[in-house]
Coordinates of C-alpha atoms in Angstrom, one line a residue:
Chain A
M815 CA 123.6 91.7 43.0
Y816 CA 120.5 90.4 41.5
R817 CA 120.8 89.0 45.4
T818 CA 121.6 92.0 47.3
R819 CA 118.4 93.5 44.9
F820 CA 116.2 91.2 46.6
I821 CA 116.7 91.2 50.4
A822 CA 116.9 95.1 50.2
V823 CA 113.6 95.1 48.5
I824 CA 112.0 92.7 50.9
F825 CA 113.5 94.6 53.4
L826 CA 112.4 97.6 52.7
S827 CA 109.0 96.5 52.0
L828 CA 108.5 94.7 55.4
L829 CA 110.3 98.3 56.6
Y830 CA 107.0 99.9 55.3
L831 CA 104.5 97.4 56.5
G832 CA 106.1 97.9 59.6
L833 CA 106.2 101.7 60.0
S834 CA 102.4 102.2 58.6
S835 CA 101.0 99.6 60.9
A836 CA 103.2 100.9 63.7
G837 CA 101.7 104.2 62.1
V838 CA 98.2 103.2 62.3
A839 CA 98.1 101.8 65.8
G840 CA 99.6 104.4 67.4
A841 CA 97.9 107.2 65.9
A842 CA 94.4 104.7 66.8
T843 CA 95.7 104.5 70.8
Q844 CA 96.2 108.0 70.2
T845 CA 93.3 109.6 69.9
R846 CA 90.9 106.9 71.9
P847 CA 91.7 104.2 74.6
D848 CA 90.3 100.8 73.3
P849 CA 87.2 101.0 75.3
M850 CA 87.5 97.0 75.8
E851 CA 91.0 96.9 76.9
Q852 CA 89.5 99.9 79.7
L853 CA 87.0 97.3 80.7
R854 CA 88.6 94.4 80.4
P855 CA 90.6 94.9 84.1
F856 CA 88.2 96.3 85.7
V857 CA 86.0 93.2 85.2
N858 CA 89.0 90.9 85.8
E859 CA 89.6 93.4 89.4
I860 CA 85.8 92.5 90.2
V861 CA 85.9 89.0 89.6
G862 CA 89.4 89.0 91.4
I863 CA 88.5 90.7 94.5
L864 CA 85.0 88.7 94.8
T865 CA 86.9 84.4 94.5
D866 CA 89.9 85.8 96.7
K867 CA 90.5 83.3 99.2
S868 CA 91.8 85.3 101.8
L869 CA 88.1 87.5 101.5
A870 CA 85.5 84.1 101.2
G871 CA 83.2 83.8 103.7
K872 CA 80.8 86.2 105.9
A873 CA 83.0 87.5 107.7
N874 CA 84.4 89.0 104.9
C875 CA 81.2 90.0 103.7
R876 CA 81.5 94.0 104.6
K877 CA 85.3 94.5 103.2
R878 CA 84.0 92.0 100.1
R879 CA 81.9 94.9 99.5
Q880 CA 84.0 97.8 100.5
R881 CA 86.5 96.5 97.2
V882 CA 84.5 96.1 94.7
M883 CA 83.1 99.8 95.0
A884 CA 85.8 101.0 95.4
A885 CA 86.9 99.2 91.8
A886 CA 83.5 100.4 90.3
H887 CA 84.8 104.4 91.7
E888 CA 87.6 103.9 89.3
R889 CA 85.3 102.4 86.4
F890 CA 81.5 103.7 87.0
D891 CA 80.4 107.3 86.7
F892 CA 77.9 107.3 89.0
K893 CA 76.9 111.4 88.3
E894 CA 76.3 110.5 84.5
M895 CA 74.7 107.9 85.8
S896 CA 72.2 110.3 88.2
K897 CA 72.1 112.4 85.4
R898 CA 70.4 110.3 83.3
V899 CA 68.2 108.8 85.3
L900 CA 66.4 112.2 86.8
G901 CA 66.7 113.5 83.2
R902 CA 64.9 116.6 83.1
E903 CA 64.9 117.0 86.2
W904 CA 68.7 116.6 87.6
R905 CA 69.1 120.3 85.5
K906 CA 66.9 121.7 88.0
L907 CA 68.8 120.6 91.1
S908 CA 71.3 122.6 93.4
P909 CA 74.9 121.2 93.5
Q910 CA 74.1 120.4 96.7
Q911 CA 71.0 117.8 96.0
K912 CA 72.8 117.2 92.6
E913 CA 75.2 115.4 95.3
H914 CA 72.8 114.3 98.0
F915 CA 71.3 112.3 95.2
V916 CA 74.2 110.8 93.3
T917 CA 75.1 109.2 97.4
L918 CA 72.4 108.3 97.4
F919 CA 72.0 106.7 93.9
T920 CA 75.3 105.1 94.2
K921 CA 74.0 103.7 97.4
L922 CA 71.0 102.1 95.2
L923 CA 73.1 100.2 93.1
E924 CA 75.2 99.0 95.4
H925 CA 73.2 96.7 96.4
A926 CA 71.3 96.4 92.2
Y927 CA 74.7 95.3 91.1
I928 CA 77.1 94.5 92.9
G929 CA 75.2 92.6 95.2
K930 CA 73.4 90.4 92.8
I931 CA 77.5 89.8 91.0
E932 CA 78.2 88.4 94.6
D933 CA 75.9 85.4 94.0
Y934 CA 78.3 84.4 91.0
S935 CA 81.3 83.3 93.1
K936 CA 82.3 81.6 90.5
Q937 CA 81.6 82.8 87.3
T938 CA 83.6 83.5 84.0
V939 CA 83.6 86.6 82.6
E940 CA 83.4 86.8 77.9
F941 CA 84.3 89.5 76.4
K942 CA 82.7 89.4 73.5
R943 CA 82.1 92.7 70.8
Q944 CA 82.1 96.1 71.1
R945 CA 80.7 99.0 69.6
I946 CA 81.9 102.9 68.9
R947 CA 80.5 105.6 68.0
G948 CA 81.3 109.5 68.8
N949 CA 82.4 109.2 72.6
R950 CA 80.2 106.4 73.4
A951 CA 80.9 102.8 73.5
E952 CA 79.0 99.3 74.3
V953 CA 81.2 96.7 75.2
Q954 CA 79.5 93.1 74.6
T955 CA 80.0 90.6 77.7
V956 CA 78.4 87.6 78.5
L957 CA 78.8 86.0 82.2
K958 CA 78.5 82.4 82.5
E959 CA 78.2 79.9 85.4
K960 CA 77.9 77.0 84.4
N961 CA 74.9 75.9 82.0
V962 CA 73.7 79.8 82.7
A963 CA 74.9 82.5 80.7
I964 CA 73.7 86.3 81.2
P965 CA 74.8 88.5 78.2
V966 CA 75.4 91.7 79.8
S967 CA 76.7 95.3 78.2
Y968 CA 78.5 97.9 78.9
I969 CA 77.6 101.5 78.4
M970 CA 80.5 103.8 78.8
I971 CA 81.0 107.3 77.7
L972 CA 84.4 108.8 76.7
E973 CA 85.7 111.2 79.5
N974 CA 88.8 114.1 79.2
G975 CA 90.0 111.9 76.4
N976 CA 91.1 108.7 77.6
Q977 CA 89.2 107.4 80.2
W978 CA 86.1 105.4 79.1
M979 CA 83.7 105.0 81.8
V980 CA 80.4 102.9 82.4
Y981 CA 77.1 104.5 82.8
D982 CA 74.6 102.4 81.9
I983 CA 74.4 98.5 82.2
I984 CA 72.4 96.2 80.1
V985 CA 71.8 92.8 81.3
E986 CA 69.7 90.7 78.5
G987 CA 68.8 93.7 76.9
V988 CA 67.2 95.9 80.0
S989 CA 69.4 98.6 81.3
L990 CA 69.4 99.0 84.9
V991 CA 69.2 103.1 84.3
R992 CA 66.4 103.4 81.7
N993 CA 64.6 101.5 84.3
Y994 CA 64.9 103.1 87.3
M995 CA 64.3 106.1 85.0
E996 CA 60.7 105.3 84.2
Q997 CA 60.4 105.0 88.0
F998 CA 61.4 107.9 89.0
R999 CA 60.0 110.2 86.6
E1000 CA 56.2 108.2 87.8
I1001 CA 57.1 108.9 91.3
V1002 CA 58.5 112.5 90.5
R1003 CA 55.5 113.4 89.0
Q1004 CA 52.8 112.3 90.9
G1005 CA 55.1 113.1 94.6
G1006 CA 57.7 115.7 93.7
Y1007 CA 61.3 115.2 93.5
S1008 CA 61.5 115.0 97.7
E1009 CA 58.8 112.5 97.6
L1010 CA 61.6 110.8 95.6
I1011 CA 64.0 111.2 97.8
K1012 CA 62.3 110.0 100.8
L1013 CA 61.4 106.5 98.6
L1014 CA 64.7 106.6 97.9
E1015 CA 66.2 107.1 102.2
N1016 CA 63.4 104.3 102.9
K1017 CA 64.6 101.7 100.2
I1018 CA 68.2 102.2 101.2
E1019 CA 67.5 101.5 104.9
T1020 CA 65.2 98.7 104.2
L1021 CA 68.1 96.7 101.7
E1022 CA 70.4 97.9 104.0
H1023 CA 68.3 96.8 107.4
D1024 CA 68.2 93.0 104.8
L1025 CA 72.3 93.4 104.5
S1026 CA 72.8 93.3 107.8
K1027 CA 70.7 90.0 108.9
T1028 CA 73.5 88.3 106.1
C1029 CA 76.7 90.7 106.3
P1030 CA 77.4 92.0 110.0
I1031 CA 78.5 95.6 110.3
D1032 CA 82.0 96.4 110.8
L1033 CA 83.2 99.3 112.6
P1034 CA 84.4 101.2 108.9
R1035 CA 80.1 100.7 107.9
K1036 CA 79.9 103.1 110.2
A1037 CA 80.4 106.3 108.5
V1038 CA 77.2 105.9 106.2
P1039 CA 74.7 108.4 108.3
Q1040 CA 76.8 110.8 108.4
R1041 CA 77.1 110.8 104.6
R1042 CA 73.4 111.4 105.4
S1043 CA 73.4 113.9 107.6
V1044 CA 75.1 116.1 105.5
R1045 CA 72.1 117.3 103.6
Chain B
M526 CA 82.1 69.6 82.7
R527 CA 81.0 67.9 79.9
M528 CA 82.1 64.8 80.9
V529 CA 79.0 65.5 83.4
R530 CA 76.2 67.0 81.0
T531 CA 77.2 63.8 78.7
G532 CA 76.2 61.7 81.5
G533 CA 73.6 63.8 82.6
L534 CA 72.1 63.0 79.0
R535 CA 72.8 59.6 78.7
S536 CA 70.5 59.1 81.6
I537 CA 67.7 61.8 80.0
Y538 CA 68.1 59.7 77.3
A539 CA 67.2 56.1 78.6
V540 CA 64.5 57.4 80.2
Y541 CA 62.5 59.6 77.8
S542 CA 63.8 57.9 75.0
G543 CA 60.9 55.3 74.7
R544 CA 57.6 57.7 75.2
V545 CA 59.4 60.0 72.3
R546 CA 60.4 57.3 70.1
M547 CA 56.9 56.3 70.2
G548 CA 55.7 59.4 69.8
A549 CA 57.8 60.1 66.6
V550 CA 57.0 56.9 65.4
E551 CA 53.3 57.1 65.5
L552 CA 53.3 60.7 64.1
L553 CA 55.4 58.9 60.9
R554 CA 53.1 55.9 61.1
N555 CA 49.5 57.9 61.4
N556 CA 51.3 60.3 58.0
K557 CA 47.9 62.3 59.1
A558 CA 49.5 65.4 60.6
F559 CA 48.5 67.3 57.7
S560 CA 44.5 66.6 57.8
M561 CA 44.4 66.6 62.0
I562 CA 46.1 70.5 61.9
I563 CA 43.7 71.6 59.7
S564 CA 40.5 69.3 61.0
S565 CA 41.7 70.3 65.0
R566 CA 39.3 72.5 67.3
F567 CA 42.7 74.2 68.3
F568 CA 43.8 75.0 64.8
S569 CA 39.9 76.2 63.7
H570 CA 39.6 77.9 66.8
A571 CA 43.3 79.4 66.8
M572 CA 42.7 81.2 63.0
I573 CA 39.4 82.7 64.1
F574 CA 41.5 84.4 67.3
L575 CA 44.0 85.4 64.5
I576 CA 41.6 86.9 62.1
M577 CA 39.6 88.8 65.1
A578 CA 42.6 89.9 66.8
V579 CA 44.2 91.6 63.1
I580 CA 40.5 92.8 62.1
L581 CA 40.7 94.4 66.0
L582 CA 43.9 95.6 65.5
G583 CA 44.1 96.8 62.5
S584 CA 42.8 100.0 63.3
V585 CA 45.2 100.3 65.6
P586 CA 47.7 102.6 64.0
P587 CA 51.7 100.5 65.4
V588 CA 52.6 102.7 68.3
I589 CA 56.2 101.8 67.7
A590 CA 57.4 102.7 65.3
G591 CA 61.1 102.3 65.4
Q592 CA 60.8 99.4 66.6
G593 CA 64.4 98.4 66.7
G594 CA 65.8 101.8 66.1
T595 CA 66.6 102.7 69.5
D596 CA 70.1 102.3 70.5
F597 CA 71.2 102.7 74.0
L598 CA 74.6 104.7 72.5
S599 CA 71.7 107.7 71.5
D600 CA 70.8 109.9 74.3
E601 CA 67.0 109.9 72.9
F602 CA 67.3 106.6 74.8
Y603 CA 67.6 108.3 77.8
T604 CA 65.2 111.1 77.0
D605 CA 62.5 111.2 79.5
Q606 CA 59.7 112.4 77.3
P607 CA 56.5 112.1 79.4
G608 CA 53.6 109.1 78.1
S609 CA 56.8 107.8 76.2
V610 CA 54.8 105.8 73.2
E611 CA 56.2 102.7 73.8
T612 CA 54.6 102.1 77.7
A613 CA 51.5 102.6 76.5
D614 CA 49.3 101.2 79.0
P615 CA 45.7 102.7 79.4
L616 CA 44.8 99.6 80.9
E617 CA 47.3 100.4 83.6
S618 CA 44.7 100.3 86.4
L619 CA 42.5 96.4 85.5
N620 CA 46.2 96.0 84.6
R621 CA 47.0 96.7 88.2
V622 CA 44.8 94.5 89.5
V623 CA 45.4 91.4 87.4
F624 CA 49.6 91.9 88.7
T625 CA 48.6 92.3 92.0
F626 CA 46.6 88.5 91.5
N627 CA 49.5 87.4 89.2
D628 CA 51.8 88.4 92.3
R629 CA 50.1 86.3 94.7
M630 CA 49.5 83.2 92.1
Y631 CA 53.3 83.3 92.2
T632 CA 54.6 84.0 96.0
W633 CA 51.6 81.7 97.0
V634 CA 51.0 78.7 94.4
M635 CA 54.3 78.9 92.0
E636 CA 57.3 80.1 93.6
P637 CA 56.4 76.8 96.0
V638 CA 56.4 74.6 93.3
A639 CA 58.8 75.5 91.3
R640 CA 61.1 76.0 94.2
G641 CA 60.2 71.9 95.7
Y642 CA 60.8 70.5 91.5
S643 CA 64.1 72.0 92.3
H644 CA 65.7 70.4 94.2
V645 CA 63.7 67.0 93.0
L646 CA 65.9 67.3 89.8
P647 CA 68.9 69.1 89.7
S648 CA 69.9 71.8 87.4
D649 CA 71.7 70.7 83.8
I650 CA 68.4 68.2 83.5
R651 CA 65.8 70.9 84.3
S652 CA 67.6 72.9 81.6
C653 CA 68.3 70.0 79.1
F654 CA 64.2 69.9 79.4
S655 CA 63.4 73.5 79.0
T656 CA 65.8 73.0 75.9
F657 CA 63.2 70.8 74.9
F658 CA 60.5 72.6 74.8
R659 CA 62.1 75.1 73.3
N660 CA 63.2 72.8 69.9
L661 CA 59.4 71.9 69.8
L662 CA 57.9 75.3 68.9
E663 CA 61.0 75.3 66.2
P664 CA 58.8 74.5 63.5
V665 CA 56.6 78.4 64.8
R666 CA 59.7 80.2 64.8
F667 CA 60.3 78.7 61.4
I668 CA 57.0 80.2 59.8
N669 CA 57.7 83.1 61.4
T670 CA 61.0 83.9 60.7
L671 CA 59.6 83.3 56.7
L672 CA 56.5 85.5 57.6
Q673 CA 58.5 88.3 59.0
G674 CA 60.9 88.2 55.2
R675 CA 64.0 86.9 57.7
F676 CA 64.9 84.7 55.1
T677 CA 68.2 84.1 56.9
D678 CA 66.5 83.2 60.2
S679 CA 64.4 80.9 58.8
G680 CA 67.8 78.1 57.5
T681 CA 69.1 79.0 60.6
V682 CA 65.4 77.8 62.5
L683 CA 65.5 75.1 60.2
V684 CA 69.2 73.6 60.6
R685 CA 68.6 74.0 64.3
F686 CA 66.1 72.3 64.6
L687 CA 67.4 69.0 62.5
I688 CA 70.4 69.0 64.4
N689 CA 68.9 69.1 67.4
S690 CA 65.9 66.1 66.7
T691 CA 68.7 64.2 65.6
C692 CA 72.0 65.0 67.6
G693 CA 70.8 67.1 70.3
I694 CA 68.2 63.8 71.1
Y695 CA 65.5 65.0 71.1
G696 CA 66.2 67.8 71.6
F697 CA 67.1 67.6 74.4
A698 CA 70.2 69.7 74.3
D699 CA 71.7 71.7 71.9
V700 CA 74.0 71.1 70.2
A701 CA 73.7 73.6 67.1
A702 CA 74.4 76.7 69.2
R703 CA 76.9 74.6 71.1
E704 CA 78.6 72.5 68.5
F705 CA 78.1 74.0 65.4
N706 CA 77.5 77.9 66.2
F707 CA 74.1 78.1 65.3
P708 CA 72.6 80.9 67.7
P709 CA 69.1 80.6 69.1
V710 CA 66.4 82.9 67.0
E711 CA 63.2 84.0 68.7
A712 CA 60.8 84.6 66.1
T713 CA 57.0 85.1 67.7
L714 CA 54.4 86.0 65.8
G715 CA 53.9 88.9 67.4
Q716 CA 57.0 90.3 65.4
T717 CA 55.6 89.1 62.7
L718 CA 52.1 90.8 63.0
A719 CA 54.4 94.2 64.0
T720 CA 56.2 93.4 60.5
W721 CA 52.7 93.4 58.7
G722 CA 52.1 97.1 60.7
V723 CA 49.7 96.0 63.2
G724 CA 50.4 98.4 66.1
D725 CA 50.9 97.0 70.0
G726 CA 47.3 98.1 70.8
C727 CA 48.3 98.3 74.6
Y728 CA 50.1 96.8 77.4
L729 CA 47.8 93.9 78.5
V730 CA 49.4 92.1 82.3
V731 CA 47.1 88.4 81.6
P732 CA 46.0 86.3 84.6
L733 CA 48.6 83.9 84.9
Y734 CA 51.0 84.7 82.1
G735 CA 52.1 88.1 82.7
S736 CA 53.4 91.1 80.3
S737 CA 52.6 91.3 77.2
T738 CA 50.3 93.5 75.0
L739 CA 46.8 92.8 73.3
R740 CA 48.9 92.3 69.5
D741 CA 51.4 90.1 71.3
F742 CA 49.7 88.4 73.0
A743 CA 47.0 87.3 70.7
G744 CA 50.2 85.7 68.7
V745 CA 51.2 83.8 71.9
V746 CA 48.1 82.3 72.2
V747 CA 48.0 81.5 68.2
D748 CA 51.2 80.1 68.6
G749 CA 50.6 78.0 71.1
F750 CA 48.3 76.3 69.9
G751 CA 49.0 76.4 66.4
M752 CA 51.3 74.0 66.1
T753 CA 50.1 71.6 69.5
P754 CA 48.0 69.1 68.0
Y755 CA 50.5 67.7 65.4
Y756 CA 52.7 68.4 68.0
Y757 CA 51.0 66.1 71.3
P758 CA 49.3 63.1 68.7
W759 CA 49.0 61.4 71.7
T760 CA 45.9 63.9 72.9
N761 CA 43.3 66.5 72.2
D762 CA 42.6 66.6 75.8
L763 CA 42.3 70.6 77.1
G764 CA 43.3 68.9 81.1
V765 CA 46.4 67.1 79.5
M766 CA 47.4 70.1 77.1
A767 CA 47.6 72.4 80.3
G768 CA 49.5 70.0 82.0
V769 CA 52.2 69.9 79.7
Y770 CA 51.8 73.9 79.8
L771 CA 52.2 73.7 84.2
G772 CA 54.7 71.7 83.6
K773 CA 56.9 73.5 81.3
E774 CA 56.4 76.5 83.2
T775 CA 57.2 74.9 86.3
N776 CA 60.4 73.5 84.6
R777 CA 61.3 77.6 83.5
L778 CA 60.3 79.3 86.2
S779 CA 63.0 76.9 88.4
L780 CA 65.3 78.0 86.6
H781 CA 65.0 81.7 86.9
L782 CA 64.2 81.0 90.8
G783 CA 64.4 84.6 93.0
E784 CA 64.9 86.6 89.6
Y785 CA 61.1 88.1 90.2
E786 CA 61.7 88.8 94.2
E787 CA 65.1 90.9 93.2
L788 CA 63.8 92.2 90.7
K789 CA 60.5 93.3 93.5
K790 CA 63.1 94.3 96.5
L791 CA 65.3 96.5 94.0
S792 CA 62.2 98.8 92.8
F793 CA 60.3 102.0 93.4
D794 CA 57.5 100.1 91.8
P795 CA 57.3 96.4 90.1
Y796 CA 54.2 97.3 88.3
V797 CA 56.4 99.9 86.3
A798 CA 59.6 98.0 86.8
L799 CA 58.2 95.0 84.9
R800 CA 56.1 97.1 82.6
D801 CA 59.7 98.6 81.4
A802 CA 61.9 95.4 81.0
Y803 CA 60.0 93.3 79.3
F804 CA 58.7 96.5 76.6
Q805 CA 63.3 96.6 76.9
Y806 CA 63.5 92.8 76.8
R807 CA 61.2 92.4 73.9
R808 CA 62.4 95.3 71.6
K809 CA 66.5 93.8 72.3
H810 CA 64.8 90.3 70.8
F811 CA 62.9 92.0 68.3
T812 CA 66.4 92.7 66.2
S813 CA 67.7 89.5 64.8
P814 CA 70.9 88.8 65.8
G815 CA 72.7 90.3 63.4
T816 CA 71.0 93.2 63.0
M817 CA 72.0 94.3 66.6
W818 CA 76.0 94.4 66.4
E819 CA 75.4 96.8 62.0

C-alpha cells in the first residue's frame, strides 16, 4: 500500500515535471527559434566548404566562392544591411535604385567578408553566447586559428517570425556596416548618391581585377557585367 | 599543439631566463624601486604632462556621454546623424597630413621590417613576446582599475600578474587565461580620465603611433613612461628605451601583418574607416567583460 503510493507520487511528479518542461520548451520553440541554433548550421556549412578537399586549390577558387555566397544568401539579409548602411539616403531611392545598390553592396561584402574568411582554412569557430532583445539578437563567436582568436559577433533580426537573419558582423568590436556607413555618409554629403555609386562600381572593379590574378575566372562568372547593365 | 607550445616556451625560457632573472634579482637587491620612480626624471615629466593635460582638458566637456551605452541591438547605433559627437574631428586637415605620413612610414619602413622579422622568428615565439610585454604593463592596469573603481577587475589583473609572472615563466605565457580562466582586462589612464569626467578633446592622429584622442594620448604617454624606470632598471637611456619600444611595436606588427593593407583595400576613405574603427574598438574595450553581456 505504502509502496504503491510512493510509486504513484514519484510517477506523478515525474509526469508533472516532464509535462511542464516539455510545455515550456515547446512554447519557446513555437514563439521564436533560437538564433544560435539557426546560425550554427550556416557557419558549419561555410567552414565545411572552406575545408572541403574536393574544393581546395586555386582551380576551384571561383567555385568555392560561389558556394560560400550561395550559403550566405540563406542567412544574410543583404537588403537589411544596405538599408542600414545608407541610413536616411535609403528612403530617397526608387525600388530599382535600391535593388541596384543591394547588388553592388552585396558584391562589396563578398570581397570584404568572404574574401577574408577564405584565408582561414584551418580555423575553428566557437559559439560563445547570445543575447536577444525583441526581434534582435547578437550571437557571439570566436574564430580560432593556431594562436589567434578573433571575436566575431553576428547581429540578427527575426524575419517572418521564424528566421533569424544576419544584418551586421562585428569583428573585434568593429561593426562592418557602421564602418561603411561612416564612409558612405561622407561621400554622399560631398558628391551625392551618384558619386557613391560610381565609387562603389570602381572599387568592385578593382577588387575583381585583383582577385582575377590569384583566382582565375571560369565561365559562370560572366554573368556579372549583365547585371550591371540592367541599370 | 600543446606540445609545440610547451616546447616553444622551454626554448624561450632557456634563452631569456638568464637576462630576465638578472633584472628581477637586481631589482630586489636594490630595493630602491620606489625611490627610483619618485626621483626619476621620467616620472616628474610624466606627472607634469598629466597635470597639464588634465588642466587643459578639464574645460572640455565629456563628449562621449553614454560611453559603453551604445548597443548593436538598438537602431540608434546605425543612425546617420551628421557630425555625431563621437567623431569630433576639428583637426581633420592636420590629422590627414599625419595620416599620410604614417601611411608612408608604414609601407616603406615598418611593414618591411616587421615582415623580415616575422620570417626570422616563428609566430609561437612572437606571440610569447607579445604576452611578455603585455604582462609588464599589468601593474599599470592594476592602478588604473583601482582609480576607475573596477575592483573586481583589479583583483583579476593582480591575480593574472602573479600567475603569469610565476607559472607563466616571467609572463611569456598567458597561463592565467588559458588554465585559470582569468581573461585579460584592459585599463588605461585614458579610461581613468574618462571616468573622472575628462572629455576626449578631439580625435588625434599621432605620428608613428596612430589613432588616438587628446585625452587618450596623454594617458598613453603617462602609462608608458610612468612605470618604465621600474621595469627597465638597467636603463636610464632614452635610446635604449626607444629601442625597447620599437622592438615591442615591431613584434606586435609582425603578428598583424596584412591587416592594414586589407583595410585600405576594402575602404573608400581609409582615414574615415580607421577613425571609425578606432572609436568602435575603443568603446568595446572600455566596457569591462562583465558589463558587456549584462
